[in-house]
Amino acid sequence: MSSNKLTAKLMIQGTSSSVGKSVLAAAFCRIFYQEGYKVSPFKAQNMALNSFVTADGGEMGRAQVVQAQAAGVDPDVRMNPVLLKPSGPTGSQVVIMGKSHGNVTALRYHGEYQRMTWPYVTEALHGLLDEYEILVIEGAGSPAEVNLKSNDIVNMRIALEADSPVLLVADIDRGGALASVVGTLELVEPEERAMIKGIVFNKFRGEIKLLQPALDFIEQKTGIPVVGVVPYFKIRIPDEDSVAISEAQEKPSVALDQQLDVAVIRLPYISNFTDFDALQDEADVAVRYVTDPANLGKPDLLIIPGSKNTLADLRFLNESGMGDQIQALRAQEVPIIGICGGYQMMGRLVKDPLHTESELEEMPGLGILPMVTEFYPQKHTVQSKGTVLSDQGFFKGCTGDTVVGYEIHMGRSSLDEGHSPLFNLTSNGETNLDGLQNGNSYGTYLHGIFDNDSLRSSLLNWLWERRGMERPVEASLSQAALRELAYNELADLVRQNVDLERIREIMGLRAES
């Protein structure tokens, strides 16, 4: 167990995946940050295709980046020492302390490889415990998965290592929440059960008085207090993985007088779909994710997003008929933007001779952009900042403006002669050129591109001009301002619906002055 007795800890575990652990952890990070504490998030192992690059070039899960922002601290790979990025049905790329260690099958990972990562996890955990006043720890899935417990490095083993009290969270919106709480408590070991100090029911809709008999029952049955019932809410906090968009109902193209229709192709291995949160935050934009070519329609803007397996997703475009639809939209001069993997797919050819991402060695691209991409074993992970070079298309409104973002890719793209890049970027002190345009089609490696307020406004104004209209809304708040408002709103909602005094007592914190 931890010897860091001066650091207060709180661990959020769930009865299953998607109960809201990540968002609740972010809420507690912001609550304690507002109270003046130095707070850090921690999640030993994350499985997600949404990742981020830190200032020193390390890759980590996006959920812990959100939690770090809520805590008012810079993201640090120690907050998520192990990241698994699924690259196929039975395998993932393993990222340890921010660096890729290649692809590993699930069977191998849940044995020797997972045991190998434990020292990295404990070093990161105790390093954060030494530096922060409060550590908000997130578990993964459920602590009661008996087939996986022997090599657990993310749930109860962490609670015991950190000597952290646990709040058990259940999603009451889906039904069966009482049984899932009781079942989880029955399946964990006695010493693990003793770490669970409170129960939280999340995503509640309805009248709390009607729920009270169930709360009384669960406390009597388990002997563990219910310390919160958090209502179902819609606050713009980035989702951890693609479950949210996978569960969203696919919508066909609809002409909207007051909103632009932005279609994002929902690739099988879509990654970093948080790139589009900034567009979703705009009142005059409707973002929808599309898998069926029949639902693509004729949007105002088509986006091909990032991918963890570019060649496999390129094959999906070709075999599903989506590739033909993309070409048809291009012929109709519909604007198309590709980001990272989507950018690579828009070129003439994608080559992977060393099988860094898949068993495929090469595949013709969509042929929209005049370039060739080749994959290399070393991953390029950097934060980038630079200026807009282009003065064509929607860039007319932001030429020379500053852009910031981050890059995560193993491919290197070579532009055909005579074509100019979109951006001049500086990363780790080195200058490089990025992006390409051909007609109304654009591509870039820069994730977070739409978070740049001037570029996003320029794009939306241009899209409305293409309709022959002026933009019907004023420019929105900056993304940074919207993010701060969302974190504060989330903290207020959770604060009002949990017993914070009881939670502080569980953590060993002094009463709030």
XYZ file of C-alpha atoms in Angstrom:
513
model
C 0.000 0.000 0.000
C 0.982 3.622 -0.491
C 3.117 5.452 2.030
C 1.910 8.853 0.731
C -0.264 9.504 3.779
C -0.554 13.269 3.233
C -2.267 12.924 -0.141
C -6.026 12.526 -0.129
C -7.380 10.008 -2.640
C -10.729 9.255 -4.206
C -11.238 6.422 -6.698
C -14.225 6.194 -9.046
C -15.096 2.636 -10.078
C -18.158 1.426 -11.944
C -20.460 -1.545 -12.076
C -19.782 -1.645 -15.841
C -18.381 0.384 -18.704
C -20.077 3.642 -19.733
C -21.620 4.407 -16.349
C -20.043 7.876 -16.343
C -16.817 7.300 -14.408
C -14.711 9.627 -16.559
C -17.095 12.564 -16.359
C -17.655 12.168 -12.603
C -13.887 12.024 -12.081
C -13.605 15.262 -14.065
C -16.312 16.787 -11.870
C -14.443 15.950 -8.662
C -11.205 17.274 -10.195
C -12.915 20.616 -10.840
C -14.677 20.688 -7.433
C -11.440 20.209 -5.505
C -9.583 22.589 -7.827
C -12.223 25.238 -7.085
C -11.595 24.626 -3.386
C -7.933 25.487 -3.828
C -6.345 22.041 -3.796
C -3.563 20.889 -6.100
C -5.338 18.026 -7.880
C -4.276 15.384 -10.390
C -6.285 12.692 -12.192
C -4.979 9.149 -12.659
C -6.075 6.122 -14.638
C -3.605 3.251 -14.804
C -4.825 1.809 -18.090
C -7.088 3.293 -20.708
C -8.506 1.649 -23.824
C -9.538 4.344 -26.280
C -8.883 5.722 -29.732
C -9.170 9.287 -28.461
C -5.687 10.346 -27.461
C -3.706 13.536 -26.981
C -0.087 14.639 -27.167
C 1.522 16.379 -24.195
C 3.931 19.296 -24.442
C 6.907 16.906 -24.331
C 5.508 14.656 -27.086
C 4.006 11.881 -24.963
C 0.703 10.244 -25.950
C -2.055 9.717 -23.392
C -5.778 9.056 -23.168
C -8.052 11.969 -23.900
C -10.206 11.373 -20.786
C -7.309 12.133 -18.453
C -6.505 15.246 -20.481
C -10.063 16.452 -19.854
C -9.689 15.654 -16.155
C -6.357 17.488 -16.019
C -7.949 20.536 -17.618
C -10.750 20.340 -15.066
C -8.093 20.195 -12.330
C -6.289 23.210 -13.765
C -3.020 21.347 -14.428
C -1.056 20.420 -17.535
C -1.591 16.899 -18.910
C 1.184 14.479 -17.894
C 1.609 10.934 -19.255
C 1.899 9.686 -15.671
C -1.824 10.425 -15.364
C -2.411 7.594 -17.866
C 0.730 5.418 -17.937
C -0.801 2.671 -20.120
C -2.948 3.406 -23.170
C -4.369 0.676 -25.414
C -5.434 1.759 -28.897
C -7.444 -1.000 -30.633
C -6.042 -1.673 -34.099
C -8.057 -4.790 -34.960
C -10.650 -7.215 -33.573
C -8.188 -8.903 -31.176
C -5.219 -6.566 -30.872
C -4.158 -3.104 -29.754
C -1.236 -0.778 -29.991
C 0.261 -0.452 -26.510
C 1.440 2.988 -25.396
C 3.475 2.998 -22.158
C 4.417 6.279 -20.488
C 3.568 8.125 -23.676
C 5.566 5.969 -26.118
C 4.314 3.286 -28.485
C 5.519 -0.275 -27.832
C 3.913 -1.789 -30.917
C 0.864 -3.986 -31.405
C -0.001 -6.830 -29.037
C -2.837 -9.366 -29.130
C -5.412 -9.235 -26.342
C -4.456 -12.732 -25.171
C -0.798 -11.824 -24.829
C -1.518 -8.464 -23.236
C -3.742 -9.933 -20.517
C -0.862 -12.117 -19.403
C 2.827 -11.359 -19.544
C 2.513 -7.896 -21.041
C 0.083 -6.601 -18.445
C 2.317 -7.896 -15.659
C 5.249 -6.137 -17.305
C 3.436 -2.782 -17.219
C 2.706 -2.856 -13.472
C 6.051 -1.279 -12.419
C 5.404 1.641 -14.781
C 1.937 2.049 -13.280
C 3.131 2.066 -9.671
C 5.991 4.464 -10.410
C 3.592 6.897 -12.070
C 1.033 6.512 -9.284
C 3.456 7.177 -6.443
C 5.102 10.019 -8.336
C 1.755 11.812 -8.544
C 0.953 10.995 -4.915
C 4.206 12.675 -3.924
C 3.445 15.848 -5.888
C -0.270 16.499 -5.423
C -2.615 17.144 -2.514
C -5.505 15.164 -3.996
C -5.496 12.318 -6.509
C -8.780 11.515 -8.298
C -8.403 7.989 -9.656
C -10.571 6.360 -12.307
C -11.089 2.639 -12.755
C -12.039 0.831 -15.968
C -15.053 -1.298 -16.773
C -15.978 -3.256 -13.671
C -13.818 -4.525 -10.784
C -15.840 -7.760 -10.769
C -14.652 -9.257 -14.078
C -13.439 -12.514 -12.563
C -11.772 -13.679 -15.798
C -9.517 -10.600 -15.849
C -8.863 -10.002 -12.147
C -5.668 -12.040 -11.882
C -3.811 -9.475 -13.989
C -5.774 -6.387 -12.948
C -3.746 -3.178 -13.013
C -6.550 -0.607 -13.125
C -9.269 -1.333 -10.559
C -9.004 -2.845 -7.074
C -5.284 -3.488 -7.311
C -4.827 0.266 -7.732
C -7.216 1.027 -4.868
C -5.160 -1.210 -2.587
C -1.827 0.083 -3.860
C -2.888 3.707 -3.314
C -4.872 2.926 -0.155
C -7.715 4.846 -1.771
C -11.392 4.800 -0.801
C -13.681 3.870 -3.686
C -17.003 5.264 -4.862
C -18.945 2.638 -6.828
C -20.963 4.191 -9.665
C -23.971 2.622 -11.365
C -25.909 3.865 -14.399
C -29.523 3.946 -13.231
C -30.821 5.082 -16.634
C -30.254 1.645 -18.175
C -32.074 -0.339 -15.499
C -30.768 -3.114 -13.289
C -28.648 -0.681 -11.284
C -29.535 -2.129 -7.875
C -28.684 -5.653 -8.986
C -25.436 -4.485 -10.570
C -24.361 -2.823 -7.319
C -25.193 -5.856 -5.189
C -23.652 -8.222 -7.737
C -20.423 -6.238 -7.909
C -20.099 -6.221 -4.124
C -20.707 -9.975 -4.010
C -18.044 -10.739 -6.620
C -15.154 -8.663 -5.298
C -12.879 -10.006 -2.574
C -13.577 -9.054 1.070
C -10.535 -6.774 1.286
C -11.624 -5.101 -1.952
C -15.208 -4.693 -0.756
C -13.848 -2.944 2.325
C -12.359 -0.248 0.065
C -15.827 0.707 -1.269
C -17.007 3.525 0.983
C -19.885 4.978 -1.003
C -22.341 4.319 -3.831
C -23.361 6.821 -6.526
C -26.269 6.369 -8.896
C -25.670 8.283 -12.119
C -27.892 9.427 -15.012
C -31.107 9.536 -12.966
C -34.306 10.769 -14.618
C -37.431 11.304 -12.563
C -38.614 12.167 -9.075
C -36.063 11.433 -6.356
C -38.831 10.683 -3.822
C -39.888 7.689 -5.890
C -36.316 6.390 -5.811
C -35.827 6.811 -2.056
C -37.140 3.324 -1.075
C -34.549 1.783 -3.411
C -31.786 3.892 -1.853
C -32.852 2.856 1.635
C -32.900 -0.776 0.534
C -29.428 -0.693 -1.016
C -27.941 0.904 2.105
C -29.612 -1.678 4.339
C -28.628 -4.552 2.035
C -24.979 -3.560 1.603
C -24.176 -1.478 4.669
C -22.599 1.115 2.335
C -24.067 4.629 2.144
C -25.474 6.107 -1.045
C -23.534 9.361 -1.296
C -25.087 10.721 -4.473
C -27.788 10.499 -7.115
C -26.625 12.499 -10.121
C -29.302 13.446 -12.661
C -29.041 12.750 -16.345
C -27.418 15.778 -17.943
C -26.113 17.079 -21.229
C -23.023 19.170 -20.639
C -20.415 19.350 -23.392
C -17.643 17.234 -21.876
C -15.606 15.202 -24.422
C -16.431 11.479 -24.462
C -13.708 8.966 -23.671
C -14.272 6.640 -26.608
C -16.490 6.019 -29.602
C -19.302 4.367 -27.614
C -21.205 7.655 -27.670
C -21.167 8.003 -31.450
C -21.673 4.251 -31.954
C -24.890 4.431 -29.943
C -26.093 7.596 -31.648
C -28.766 7.013 -34.264
C -27.461 7.599 -37.754
C -29.295 10.420 -39.490
C -29.751 11.005 -43.221
C -28.978 14.363 -44.791
C -31.638 16.982 -44.081
C -31.748 20.524 -45.458
C -31.654 22.890 -42.473
C -32.331 26.613 -42.927
C -30.545 27.697 -39.756
C -27.822 25.032 -39.533
C -25.017 23.766 -41.723
C -25.073 20.033 -42.406
C -21.656 18.584 -41.512
C -21.266 14.841 -42.160
C -18.423 12.908 -40.515
C -17.754 9.407 -41.827
C -17.909 6.999 -38.910
C -14.974 4.771 -39.795
C -14.688 1.364 -38.077
C -11.414 2.511 -36.457
C -12.297 6.186 -36.064
C -9.945 8.010 -33.711
C -9.885 11.439 -32.103
C -13.493 12.248 -32.939
C -13.206 14.976 -30.289
C -11.745 16.979 -33.200
C -15.366 17.831 -34.047
C -16.586 18.946 -30.626
C -15.811 22.561 -31.524
C -18.126 22.303 -34.534
C -20.860 20.670 -32.449
C -20.652 23.575 -30.011
C -21.724 26.008 -32.745
C -25.441 26.822 -32.806
C -25.489 27.009 -36.605
C -23.870 23.588 -37.177
C -25.426 20.110 -37.100
C -22.773 17.372 -36.980
C -23.831 13.817 -37.819
C -21.842 10.584 -38.122
C -22.488 8.415 -41.164
C -21.694 4.759 -41.915
C -24.301 3.992 -44.593
C -23.574 5.667 -47.952
C -27.314 6.021 -48.485
C -27.422 8.472 -45.561
C -24.584 10.668 -46.783
C -26.747 12.923 -48.948
C -25.238 16.239 -50.021
C -23.883 17.905 -46.869
C -22.414 21.384 -46.675
C -19.162 19.802 -45.513
C -17.864 16.229 -45.508
C -15.132 15.215 -43.053
C -13.005 12.060 -43.223
C -11.675 11.699 -39.651
C -8.595 10.150 -38.127
C -8.121 6.382 -38.032
C -6.137 3.899 -35.982
C -5.997 1.549 -38.988
C -5.851 3.631 -42.133
C -5.635 0.772 -44.631
C -8.479 -1.189 -43.032
C -10.681 1.914 -42.998
C -9.721 2.712 -46.586
C -10.842 -0.790 -47.520
C -14.132 -0.098 -45.676
C -14.669 3.017 -47.798
C -14.132 1.059 -50.984
C -16.158 -2.031 -50.072
C -19.086 -0.161 -48.505
C -19.612 2.112 -51.477
C -18.735 5.130 -49.344
C -15.684 5.814 -51.505
C -17.882 6.141 -54.611
C -20.185 8.525 -52.748
C -17.210 10.631 -51.682
C -16.078 10.880 -55.300
C -19.575 11.858 -56.372
C -19.686 14.640 -53.779
C -16.264 15.822 -54.859
C -17.535 16.055 -58.448
C -20.369 18.247 -57.117
C -17.730 20.477 -55.447
C -18.865 19.645 -51.925
C -16.038 20.693 -49.555
C -14.127 17.738 -48.105
C -11.680 17.871 -45.204
C -9.496 14.917 -44.184
C -7.694 14.831 -40.847
C -4.692 12.585 -40.150
C -5.768 9.115 -41.336
C -8.545 10.715 -43.370
C -5.929 12.969 -44.974
C -3.821 9.921 -45.849
C -6.799 8.158 -47.445
C -7.406 11.146 -49.705
C -4.016 10.675 -51.407
C -3.118 8.538 -54.427
C -1.515 5.662 -52.515
C -1.051 4.449 -48.930
C 1.880 2.075 -48.297
C 2.603 0.013 -45.179
C 5.517 -2.255 -46.217
C 6.507 -3.089 -42.620
C 2.920 -3.827 -41.501
C 2.982 -1.183 -38.809
C -0.835 -0.902 -38.773
C -2.228 -3.917 -40.601
C -1.450 -6.979 -42.702
C -2.074 -4.983 -45.874
C 1.047 -3.655 -47.612
C -0.470 -0.967 -49.802
C -3.737 0.246 -51.210
C -4.767 2.900 -53.708
C -6.141 5.974 -51.993
C -9.157 7.989 -52.997
C -6.991 10.004 -55.396
C -8.408 13.326 -54.269
C -5.110 14.847 -53.115
C -1.843 14.588 -55.113
C 0.362 12.781 -52.572
C 1.620 9.370 -51.423
C 1.814 8.183 -47.809
C 4.178 5.551 -46.402
C 4.113 4.169 -42.858
C 7.186 3.881 -40.644
C 7.612 2.139 -37.260
C 8.360 5.340 -35.329
C 5.266 7.277 -34.320
C 5.270 11.050 -34.754
C 3.702 12.625 -31.641
C 4.130 16.373 -31.176
C 2.295 19.522 -30.231
C 2.462 21.984 -33.120
C 2.003 25.715 -33.534
C 2.310 27.807 -36.656
C 0.588 30.005 -39.192
C -1.877 29.599 -42.038
C -0.056 29.848 -45.395
C -2.963 29.279 -47.760
C -5.151 32.096 -49.047
C -7.498 29.840 -50.990
C -11.023 28.674 -50.166
C -12.039 29.170 -46.560
C -8.456 30.084 -45.627
C -8.967 33.531 -47.222
C -10.486 34.646 -43.941
C -7.603 33.489 -41.745
C -4.409 33.692 -43.845
C -1.455 34.439 -41.568
C -3.383 33.588 -38.390
C -1.911 31.347 -35.715
C -2.980 27.695 -35.522
C -2.237 25.179 -32.780
C -2.915 21.460 -32.512
C -1.195 18.118 -32.129
C -0.055 15.299 -34.389
C -0.259 11.521 -33.833
C 0.674 9.468 -36.873
C 3.066 6.841 -38.200
C 2.685 7.798 -41.843
C 4.745 10.347 -43.768
C 3.100 12.013 -46.753
C 5.001 13.246 -49.820
C 3.294 15.922 -51.902
C 3.589 15.922 -55.675
C 5.712 18.748 -57.082
C 4.063 22.076 -57.654
C 1.584 21.890 -54.770
C 1.679 24.201 -51.774
C 1.068 23.219 -48.122
C -1.581 24.790 -45.898
C 0.410 25.471 -42.739
C 3.903 26.357 -41.596
C 4.283 24.597 -38.223
C 6.899 24.449 -35.495
C 7.190 21.322 -33.361
C 9.917 20.733 -30.771
C 11.895 23.622 -32.231
C 11.758 22.239 -35.779
C 9.794 23.806 -38.614
C 7.766 21.701 -41.023
C 5.080 22.210 -43.641
C 1.707 20.488 -43.353
C -1.460 20.005 -45.305
C -2.607 20.074 -48.898
C -5.471 21.502 -50.947
C -6.928 20.484 -54.282
C -9.998 22.458 -55.299
C -12.515 22.275 -52.445
C -10.705 19.307 -50.857
C -8.302 19.806 -47.953
C -6.173 17.579 -45.749
C -4.000 18.018 -42.665
C -2.268 15.996 -39.957
C -3.250 18.559 -37.338
C -5.695 17.284 -34.711
C -7.673 19.952 -32.898
C -7.752 22.072 -36.051
C -11.319 23.283 -35.442
C -10.458 24.400 -31.906
C -8.700 27.365 -33.541
C -11.388 30.030 -33.269
C -10.418 32.208 -36.251
C -10.014 29.228 -38.587
C -13.317 27.702 -37.483
C -15.156 31.015 -37.922
C -13.589 31.482 -41.343
C -14.695 28.001 -42.385
C -18.292 28.479 -41.217
C -18.600 31.930 -42.794
C -17.317 30.470 -46.087
C -19.793 27.579 -45.946
C -22.691 30.001 -45.417
C -21.432 32.150 -48.301
C -21.526 29.045 -50.506
C -25.224 28.872 -49.686
C -25.562 32.509 -50.709
C -26.327 33.538 -47.145
C -24.742 35.396 -44.274
C -23.983 33.412 -41.154
C -27.180 33.579 -39.044
C -25.447 33.729 -35.653
C -22.799 35.827 -33.986
C -19.382 34.271 -33.442
C -19.442 31.956 -30.437
C -17.293 32.112 -27.349
C -13.786 30.759 -27.703
C -13.315 27.037 -27.204
C -11.258 27.714 -24.073
C -14.063 29.803 -22.573
C -16.711 27.220 -23.469
C -14.602 24.477 -21.892
C -14.245 26.401 -18.634
C -17.983 27.076 -18.516
C -18.691 23.374 -19.057
C -16.330 22.244 -16.281
C -17.827 24.755 -13.849
C -21.373 23.758 -14.791
C -20.479 20.084 -14.318
C -18.934 20.777 -10.912
C -22.005 22.715 -9.799
C -24.366 19.939 -10.858
C -22.400 17.182 -9.120
C -21.826 19.310 -6.014
C -25.596 19.790 -5.681
C -26.357 16.082 -6.010
C -23.735 14.327 -3.887
C -22.991 14.433 -0.182
C -19.680 16.269 -0.409
C -19.274 16.458 3.347
C -19.537 12.668 3.555
C -17.146 12.228 0.627
C -14.589 14.545 2.217
C -14.887 12.517 5.402
C -14.298 9.321 3.411
C -11.183 10.908 1.894
C -9.893 12.185 5.211
C -10.131 15.817 4.108
C -10.769 18.613 6.528
C -14.224 20.191 6.354
C -14.501 22.972 3.776
C -13.945 26.328 5.452
